Amino acid sequence: MANKVVVRKPGEGDAFWVLGGLYEVKAASGETNGSVTVMHMTLPPGSGPPLHTHAGGEIAYVLEGTVRLQIGEESVEAGPDSFVYIPEGTLETFEPTSTARVLFVYLPGGLDEFFAEVGERAPSRELPPPSDSPPDVDRLVAAAGKYGVQMRPPA
């Protein structure tokens, strides 16, 4: 149902394990008439996506921990209470340098559907167990385009 008030208390809403992190949906695109997706991510050190661009803007607000963001040619270190706005079409990625909790806002919405497609439904609100196998980057790249994301896999 779109155009309604969305209230999420801790532990409510969909949650997925993606790239070794816990991605919790705070506001889904379908709940906001496609205007926004809000995700709360708990990220272990070293996790993060390949370089990519979005069809819309992105906001990152670091709640805990530290994250290194590569935004265009600039590298930014962001700690607690750091706010970053990334304009549409900007080549970027991020890598937590410690366990981090980050609120991401995607404008317009839709990336919750991407995370649902490429992730695994989280059976608990904690980081997934460590994996011995590398992430399936080809699967990420293949799915990303459907959601306005263009990924550049590592060479």
XYZ file of N, CA, C and O in Angstrom:
620
model
N 0.843 -1.171 0.000
C 0.000 0.000 0.000
C 0.896 1.245 0.000
O 1.775 1.390 0.828
N 0.705 2.134 -0.932
C 1.545 3.321 -1.066
C 0.899 4.532 -0.399
O -0.283 4.530 -0.075
N 1.716 5.583 -0.232
C 1.251 6.844 0.340
C 0.594 6.675 1.694
O -0.535 7.102 1.920
N 1.300 6.035 2.584
C 0.812 5.866 3.945
C 1.965 6.158 4.892
O 3.122 6.209 4.491
N 1.635 6.357 6.137
C 2.670 6.540 7.145
C 3.362 5.193 7.362
O 2.706 4.160 7.442
N 4.681 5.203 7.431
C 5.444 3.990 7.671
C 6.136 4.137 9.023
O 6.860 5.100 9.246
N 5.873 3.191 9.911
C 6.512 3.163 11.220
C 7.157 1.798 11.378
O 6.493 0.776 11.220
N 8.458 1.757 11.637
C 9.168 0.499 11.860
C 9.846 0.564 13.208
O 10.699 1.424 13.448
N 9.501 -0.340 14.048
C 10.188 -0.464 15.333
C 11.342 -1.445 15.154
O 11.388 -2.194 14.182
N 12.301 -1.462 16.094
C 13.417 -2.406 15.965
C 12.918 -3.832 15.766
O 11.969 -4.272 16.423
N 13.544 -4.517 14.804
C 13.186 -5.907 14.538
C 12.009 -6.085 13.595
O 11.659 -7.209 13.262
N 11.399 -4.996 13.146
C 10.276 -5.106 12.214
C 10.745 -4.869 10.784
O 11.759 -4.229 10.554
N 9.999 -5.386 9.839
C 10.313 -5.217 8.426
C 11.189 -6.342 7.900
O 11.699 -7.166 8.653
N 11.345 -6.363 6.598
C 12.167 -7.381 5.953
C 13.642 -7.153 6.266
O 14.080 -6.012 6.466
N 14.388 -8.244 6.302
C 15.835 -8.175 6.521
C 16.511 -9.218 5.647
O 15.994 -10.336 5.487
N 17.661 -8.836 5.081
C 18.389 -9.707 4.160
C 19.865 -9.727 4.507
O 20.412 -8.743 5.001
N 20.496 -10.841 4.227
C 21.943 -10.944 4.294
C 22.464 -10.692 2.889
O 22.133 -11.420 1.941
N 23.251 -9.650 2.737
C 23.800 -9.253 1.441
C 25.276 -8.930 1.636
O 25.627 -8.138 2.520
N 26.149 -9.531 0.840
C 27.587 -9.246 0.861
C 28.175 -9.309 2.270
O 29.022 -8.511 2.634
N 27.687 -10.241 3.078
C 28.207 -10.416 4.429
C 27.618 -9.484 5.459
O 28.001 -9.513 6.627
N 26.672 -8.622 5.051
C 26.056 -7.665 5.966
C 24.583 -7.962 6.196
O 23.966 -8.764 5.494
N 24.021 -7.301 7.188
C 22.592 -7.375 7.494
C 21.949 -6.101 6.966
O 22.306 -4.995 7.392
N 21.017 -6.255 6.024
C 20.339 -5.126 5.385
C 18.868 -5.160 5.804
O 18.112 -6.031 5.383
N 18.462 -4.195 6.630
C 17.093 -4.146 7.136
C 16.313 -3.036 6.427
O 16.764 -1.895 6.355
N 15.134 -3.386 5.929
C 14.283 -2.422 5.231
C 13.522 -1.599 6.267
O 12.751 -2.146 7.050
N 13.738 -0.306 6.249
C 13.005 0.604 7.136
C 11.825 1.225 6.412
O 10.792 1.476 7.017
N 11.961 1.506 5.121
C 10.858 1.978 4.288
C 11.066 1.404 2.897
O 12.088 1.668 2.256
N 10.128 0.614 2.452
C 10.215 -0.019 1.139
C 9.608 0.893 0.077
O 8.705 1.691 0.356
N 10.075 0.729 -1.132
C 9.583 1.511 -2.256
C 8.061 1.388 -2.400
O 7.374 2.369 -2.639
N 7.546 0.185 -2.227
C 6.112 -0.035 -2.349
C 5.287 0.657 -1.280
O 4.083 0.863 -1.446
N 5.924 1.032 -0.200
C 5.232 1.731 0.892
C 5.289 3.246 0.741
O 4.595 3.966 1.450
N 6.159 3.719 -0.159
C 6.380 5.157 -0.301
C 6.030 5.651 -1.697
O 6.530 6.697 -2.125
N 5.202 4.903 -2.398
C 4.818 5.240 -3.763
C 6.047 5.395 -4.658
O 6.089 6.227 -5.558
N 7.098 4.604 -4.363
C 8.315 4.611 -5.170
C 9.234 5.783 -4.913
O 10.267 5.906 -5.563
N 8.904 6.651 -3.962
C 9.699 7.864 -3.781
C 11.002 7.646 -3.029
O 11.955 8.391 -3.234
N 11.070 6.618 -2.166
C 12.264 6.441 -1.353
C 12.367 5.003 -0.869
O 11.351 4.329 -0.696
N 13.591 4.539 -0.692
C 13.887 3.301 0.029
C 14.850 3.689 1.144
O 15.823 4.407 0.902
N 14.559 3.239 2.371
C 15.437 3.501 3.507
C 15.881 2.154 4.060
O 15.055 1.287 4.351
N 17.212 1.987 4.170
C 17.805 0.738 4.641
C 18.719 1.007 5.825
O 19.477 1.980 5.815
N 18.649 0.134 6.817
C 19.589 0.173 7.945
C 20.511 -1.016 7.753
O 20.059 -2.158 7.747
N 21.804 -0.735 7.562
C 22.758 -1.801 7.273
C 23.750 -1.948 8.418
O 24.301 -0.955 8.895
N 23.971 -3.182 8.831
C 25.036 -3.523 9.755
C 26.084 -4.238 8.918
O 25.782 -5.258 8.270
N 27.303 -3.685 8.908
C 28.311 -4.114 7.942
C 29.606 -4.503 8.638
O 30.146 -3.713 9.419
N 30.140 -5.686 8.332
C 31.432 -6.068 8.898
C 32.569 -5.372 8.152
O 32.407 -4.949 7.009
N 33.732 -5.274 8.784
C 34.879 -4.661 8.098
C 35.168 -5.365 6.769
O 35.056 -6.583 6.671
N 35.502 -4.555 5.757
C 35.888 -5.107 4.467
C 34.747 -5.442 3.533
O 34.978 -5.764 2.372
N 33.511 -5.385 4.009
C 32.378 -5.685 3.121
C 32.043 -4.429 2.320
O 32.537 -3.348 2.597
N 31.214 -4.576 1.339
C 30.807 -3.439 0.525
C 30.682 -3.861 -0.918
O 31.211 -4.897 -1.332
N 29.975 -3.069 -1.704
C 29.715 -3.422 -3.100
C 30.851 -3.026 -4.031
O 31.716 -2.227 -3.660
N 30.820 -3.548 -5.265
C 31.745 -3.053 -6.291
C 31.419 -1.588 -6.609
O 30.343 -1.088 -6.265
N 32.325 -0.910 -7.290
C 32.041 0.442 -7.777
C 30.737 0.421 -8.568
O 30.475 -0.512 -9.338
N 29.917 1.469 -8.375
C 28.621 1.497 -9.043
C 28.074 2.922 -9.098
O 28.571 3.817 -8.433
N 27.036 3.091 -9.906
C 26.275 4.335 -9.954
C 24.809 3.991 -9.719
O 24.380 2.854 -9.945
N 24.058 5.010 -9.280
C 22.616 4.862 -9.079
C 21.876 5.776 -10.040
O 22.387 6.837 -10.411
N 20.642 5.391 -10.378
C 19.793 6.230 -11.219
C 19.260 7.427 -10.435
O 18.710 8.351 -11.015
N 19.407 7.425 -9.110
C 18.970 8.542 -8.277
C 20.016 8.855 -7.232
O 21.083 8.253 -7.192
N 19.692 9.789 -6.356
C 20.608 10.181 -5.297
C 20.650 9.159 -4.171
O 19.762 8.313 -4.026
N 21.700 9.255 -3.365
C 21.895 8.349 -2.236
C 22.396 9.161 -1.048
O 23.228 10.050 -1.195
N 21.879 8.839 0.129
C 22.325 9.449 1.369
C 22.847 8.342 2.269
O 22.211 7.291 2.390
N 23.993 8.581 2.899
C 24.541 7.663 3.902
C 24.707 8.442 5.191
O 25.299 9.533 5.189
N 24.190 7.890 6.282
C 24.350 8.490 7.606
C 24.921 7.416 8.518
O 24.271 6.399 8.771
N 26.158 7.622 8.967
C 26.847 6.618 9.780
C 26.361 6.738 11.231
O 26.476 7.806 11.851
N 25.834 5.646 11.741
C 25.349 5.602 13.120
C 26.448 5.153 14.077
O 26.604 5.713 15.163
N 27.186 4.113 13.669
C 28.278 3.564 14.480
C 29.375 3.073 13.550
O 29.099 2.650 12.436
N 30.602 3.064 14.050
C 31.719 2.529 13.284
C 32.268 3.532 12.292
O 31.947 4.725 12.337
N 33.092 3.025 11.390
C 33.722 3.874 10.383
C 33.603 3.234 9.007
O 33.652 2.011 8.871
N 33.438 4.084 8.014
C 33.262 3.641 6.632
C 34.123 4.518 5.737
O 34.158 5.737 5.898
N 34.820 3.898 4.807
C 35.569 4.624 3.784
C 34.715 4.606 2.524
O 34.337 3.548 2.031
N 34.404 5.788 2.023
C 33.617 5.903 0.801
C 34.505 6.408 -0.318
O 35.296 7.341 -0.117
N 34.395 5.782 -1.475
C 35.053 6.266 -2.683
C 33.956 6.912 -3.505
O 33.042 6.225 -3.967
N 34.015 8.229 -3.653
C 32.979 8.984 -4.357
C 33.655 9.719 -5.498
O 34.385 10.689 -5.268
N 33.444 9.218 -6.710
C 34.182 9.768 -7.836
C 35.664 9.559 -7.594
O 36.107 8.450 -7.306
N 36.440 10.614 -7.646
C 37.889 10.545 -7.427
C 38.263 10.766 -5.962
O 39.432 10.674 -5.605
N 37.283 11.061 -5.124
C 37.545 11.424 -3.729
C 37.313 10.244 -2.787
O 36.348 9.501 -2.925
N 38.206 10.092 -1.806
C 38.047 9.102 -0.749
C 37.664 9.846 0.532
O 38.320 10.823 0.896
N 36.600 9.401 1.183
C 36.082 10.067 2.366
C 36.005 9.060 3.508
O 35.471 7.962 3.328
N 36.538 9.426 4.674
C 36.395 8.610 5.879
C 35.204 9.164 6.650
O 35.146 10.371 6.927
N 34.265 8.304 7.009
C 33.063 8.747 7.707
C 32.881 7.939 8.983
O 32.873 6.710 8.951
N 32.750 8.639 10.096
C 32.526 8.006 11.390
C 31.143 8.356 11.909
O 30.318 8.921 11.186
N 30.869 8.039 13.178
C 29.547 8.293 13.749
C 29.090 9.738 13.539
O 29.861 10.679 13.675
N 27.821 9.861 13.176
C 27.153 11.140 12.905
C 27.620 11.811 11.627
O 27.297 12.975 11.381
N 28.365 11.105 10.777
C 28.747 11.655 9.474
C 27.596 11.473 8.491
O 26.940 10.436 8.450
N 27.385 12.512 7.691
C 26.338 12.534 6.668
C 27.003 12.708 5.315
O 27.890 13.556 5.157
N 26.571 11.907 4.335
C 27.118 12.007 2.979
C 25.963 11.944 1.996
O 25.115 11.046 2.065
N 25.910 12.909 1.074
C 24.947 12.866 -0.030
C 25.724 12.603 -1.310
O 26.724 13.278 -1.590
N 25.250 11.628 -2.090
C 25.907 11.262 -3.344
C 24.902 11.493 -4.472
O 23.848 10.846 -4.517
N 25.207 12.432 -5.389
C 24.272 12.726 -6.473
C 24.105 11.563 -7.460
O 24.995 10.708 -7.589
N 23.005 11.578 -8.141
C 22.697 10.598 -9.185
C 23.851 10.494 -10.177
O 24.457 11.490 -10.551
N 24.169 9.243 -10.561
C 25.168 9.006 -11.594
C 26.614 9.084 -11.136
O 27.518 8.922 -11.949
N 26.858 9.318 -9.840
C 28.225 9.414 -9.325
C 28.788 8.023 -9.077
O 28.166 7.206 -8.397
N 29.952 7.740 -9.630
C 30.603 6.448 -9.416
C 31.076 6.379 -7.968
O 31.805 7.272 -7.503
N 30.661 5.339 -7.251
C 30.988 5.255 -5.826
C 30.964 3.826 -5.316
O 30.427 2.928 -5.943
N 31.578 3.673 -4.135
C 31.509 2.440 -3.377
C 31.811 2.786 -1.927
O 32.164 3.922 -1.611
N 31.654 1.811 -1.051
C 32.004 2.025 0.353
C 32.584 0.744 0.922
O 32.307 -0.347 0.438
N 33.412 0.923 1.954
C 34.000 -0.218 2.648
C 34.092 0.118 4.130
O 34.782 1.067 4.507
N 33.399 -0.637 4.981
C 33.549 -0.418 6.417
C 34.978 -0.741 6.855
O 35.547 -1.739 6.425
N 35.555 0.119 7.688
C 36.884 -0.142 8.229
C 36.786 -0.688 9.650
O 37.799 -1.029 10.249
N 35.583 -0.742 10.168
C 35.248 -1.409 11.424
C 33.805 -1.876 11.262
O 33.148 -1.514 10.284
N 33.308 -2.666 12.180
C 31.885 -2.999 12.101
C 31.118 -1.689 12.175
O 31.377 -0.845 13.040
N 30.207 -1.489 11.226
C 29.511 -0.207 11.119
C 28.009 -0.431 10.982
O 27.561 -1.452 10.448
N 27.271 0.543 11.480
C 25.827 0.608 11.245
C 25.575 1.914 10.497
O 25.974 2.986 10.956
N 24.936 1.793 9.326
C 24.739 2.944 8.459
C 23.288 2.964 7.981
O 22.739 1.918 7.602
N 22.681 4.150 8.005
C 21.357 4.340 7.429
C 21.560 4.861 6.015
O 22.221 5.883 5.814
N 21.027 4.147 5.022
C 21.106 4.557 3.628
C 19.712 4.933 3.146
O 18.743 4.214 3.401
N 19.639 6.046 2.423
C 18.390 6.520 1.839
C 18.618 6.609 0.335
O 19.579 7.253 -0.116
N 17.754 5.956 -0.427
C 17.870 5.939 -1.888
C 16.666 6.660 -2.481
O 15.519 6.341 -2.169
N 16.967 7.634 -3.357
C 15.940 8.457 -3.988
C 16.062 8.339 -5.499
O 17.102 8.691 -6.027
N 15.097 7.861 -6.225
C 13.829 7.321 -5.747
C 14.021 5.937 -5.137
O 15.138 5.414 -5.083
N 12.921 5.344 -4.734
C 12.959 4.020 -4.120
C 13.169 2.916 -5.139
O 13.249 3.152 -6.344
N 13.252 1.696 -4.639
C 13.365 0.522 -5.494
C 14.506 -0.400 -5.127
O 14.485 -1.573 -5.469
N 15.520 0.113 -4.422
C 16.671 -0.745 -4.143
C 16.369 -1.824 -3.110
O 17.083 -2.827 -3.044
N 15.316 -1.665 -2.325
C 14.916 -2.752 -1.429
C 14.611 -4.009 -2.236
O 14.906 -5.121 -1.811
N 14.053 -3.832 -3.431
C 13.737 -4.973 -4.301
C 15.016 -5.626 -4.830
O 15.089 -6.847 -4.963
N 16.025 -4.810 -5.111
C 17.324 -5.339 -5.532
C 17.937 -6.179 -4.412
O 18.371 -7.311 -4.633
N 17.954 -5.645 -3.190
C 18.535 -6.382 -2.065
C 17.773 -7.676 -1.797
O 18.382 -8.695 -1.456
N 16.461 -7.650 -1.976
C 15.657 -8.865 -1.800
C 16.030 -9.912 -2.850
O 16.079 -11.108 -2.557
N 16.306 -9.450 -4.077
C 16.645 -10.382 -5.153
C 18.028 -10.998 -4.972
O 18.205 -12.198 -5.181
N 19.009 -10.193 -4.594
C 20.380 -10.709 -4.535
C 20.765 -11.240 -3.167
O 21.771 -11.927 -3.028
N 19.970 -10.927 -2.151
C 20.290 -11.360 -0.797
C 19.574 -12.633 -0.404
O 18.836 -13.232 -1.188
N 19.802 -12.996 0.827
C 19.155 -14.154 1.434
C 18.343 -13.621 2.614
O 18.852 -12.803 3.397
N 17.072 -14.045 2.714
C 16.262 -13.578 3.839
C 16.980 -13.926 5.143
O 17.380 -15.063 5.354
N 17.169 -12.922 5.993
C 17.907 -13.116 7.256
C 16.995 -13.791 8.280
O 15.939 -13.254 8.598
N 17.398 -14.949 8.803
C 16.579 -15.629 9.810
C 16.683 -14.973 11.185
O 15.878 -15.238 12.071
N 17.680 -14.080 11.355
C 17.851 -13.370 12.620
C 18.443 -11.996 12.317
O 19.026 -11.773 11.262
N 18.305 -11.075 13.245
C 18.789 -9.701 13.065
C 20.232 -9.588 13.552
O 20.547 -8.849 14.474
N 21.097 -10.375 12.899
C 22.522 -10.332 13.202
C 23.284 -10.596 11.916
O 22.707 -11.034 10.922
N 24.576 -10.310 11.943
C 25.399 -10.559 10.762
C 25.365 -12.042 10.421
O 25.287 -12.894 11.318
N 25.427 -12.366 9.131
C 25.465 -13.776 8.752
C 26.780 -14.423 9.183
O 27.771 -13.716 9.406
N 26.786 -15.740 9.283
C 28.055 -16.398 9.580
C 29.055 -16.121 8.454
O 28.662 -15.972 7.299
N 30.332 -16.035 8.783
C 31.338 -15.797 7.742
C 31.282 -16.885 6.672
O 31.005 -18.042 6.968
N 31.552 -16.485 5.445
C 31.519 -17.419 4.323
C 32.932 -17.666 3.815
O 33.761 -16.752 3.788
N 33.190 -18.894 3.391
C 34.486 -19.239 2.811
C 34.546 -18.905 1.325
O 35.622 -18.845 0.741
N 33.380 -18.701 0.712
C 33.361 -18.429 -0.720
C 33.159 -16.931 -0.969
O 32.480 -16.247 -0.211
N 33.756 -16.415 -2.045
C 33.613 -14.990 -2.360
C 32.188 -14.688 -2.816
O 31.458 -15.584 -3.255
N 31.764 -13.420 -2.716
C 30.422 -13.072 -3.174
C 30.272 -13.312 -4.667
O 31.248 -13.209 -5.424
N 29.071 -13.622 -5.083
C 28.769 -13.849 -6.493
C 28.546 -12.501 -7.171
O 27.420 -12.051 -7.354
N 29.646 -11.844 -7.536
C 29.587 -10.506 -8.117
C 28.851 -10.532 -9.455
O 28.114 -9.595 -9.783
N 29.011 -11.591 -10.239
C 28.315 -11.675 -11.525
C 26.800 -11.617 -11.328
O 26.089 -10.985 -12.111
N 26.313 -12.249 -10.283
C 24.871 -12.221 -9.977
C 24.430 -10.808 -9.606
O 23.370 -10.341 -10.028
N 25.251 -10.106 -8.822
C 24.945 -8.720 -8.455
C 24.866 -7.839 -9.696
O 23.923 -7.070 -9.861
N 25.875 -7.953 -10.533
C 25.946 -7.135 -11.743
C 24.747 -7.411 -12.642
O 24.127 -6.488 -13.177
N 24.388 -8.678 -12.799
C 23.267 -9.049 -13.666
C 21.947 -8.481 -13.156
O 21.115 -8.029 -13.938
N 21.752 -8.486 -11.849
C 20.490 -8.000 -11.279
C 20.444 -6.480 -11.186
O 19.369 -5.879 -11.264
N 21.578 -5.843 -11.004
C 21.635 -4.417 -10.699
C 20.934 -3.541 -11.734
O 20.211 -2.607 -11.382
N 21.142 -3.825 -13.006
C 20.583 -2.991 -14.065
C 19.075 -2.858 -14.016
O 18.525 -1.817 -14.390
N 18.398 -3.886 -13.535
C 16.932 -3.833 -13.431
C 16.475 -2.765 -12.447
O 15.319 -2.349 -12.479
N 17.383 -2.332 -11.563
C 17.027 -1.387 -10.501
C 17.751 -0.051 -10.644
O 17.862 0.704 -9.690
N 18.248 0.239 -11.847
C 18.899 1.523 -12.093
C 20.311 1.633 -11.542
O 20.830 2.737 -11.387
N 20.931 0.498 -11.240
C 22.292 0.486 -10.720
C 23.205 -0.095 -11.791
O 22.912 -1.141 -12.368
N 24.296 0.587 -12.036
C 25.312 0.078 -12.970
C 26.551 -0.243 -12.160
O 27.154 0.640 -11.547
N 26.921 -1.529 -12.108
C 28.074 -1.974 -11.313
C 29.265 -2.223 -12.216
O 29.117 -2.706 -13.328
N 30.438 -1.927 -11.659
C 31.711 -2.237 -12.318
C 32.412 -3.288 -11.496
O 32.990 -2.984 -10.454
N 32.328 -4.541 -11.946
C 32.974 -5.590 -11.164
C 34.478 -5.379 -11.095
O 35.071 -4.786 -12.002
N 35.105 -5.846 -10.013
C 36.565 -5.717 -9.914
C 37.250 -6.458 -11.058
O 36.767 -7.486 -11.514
N 38.368 -5.906 -11.512
C 39.098 -6.514 -12.640
C 39.834 -7.746 -12.193
O 40.167 -7.961 -11.099
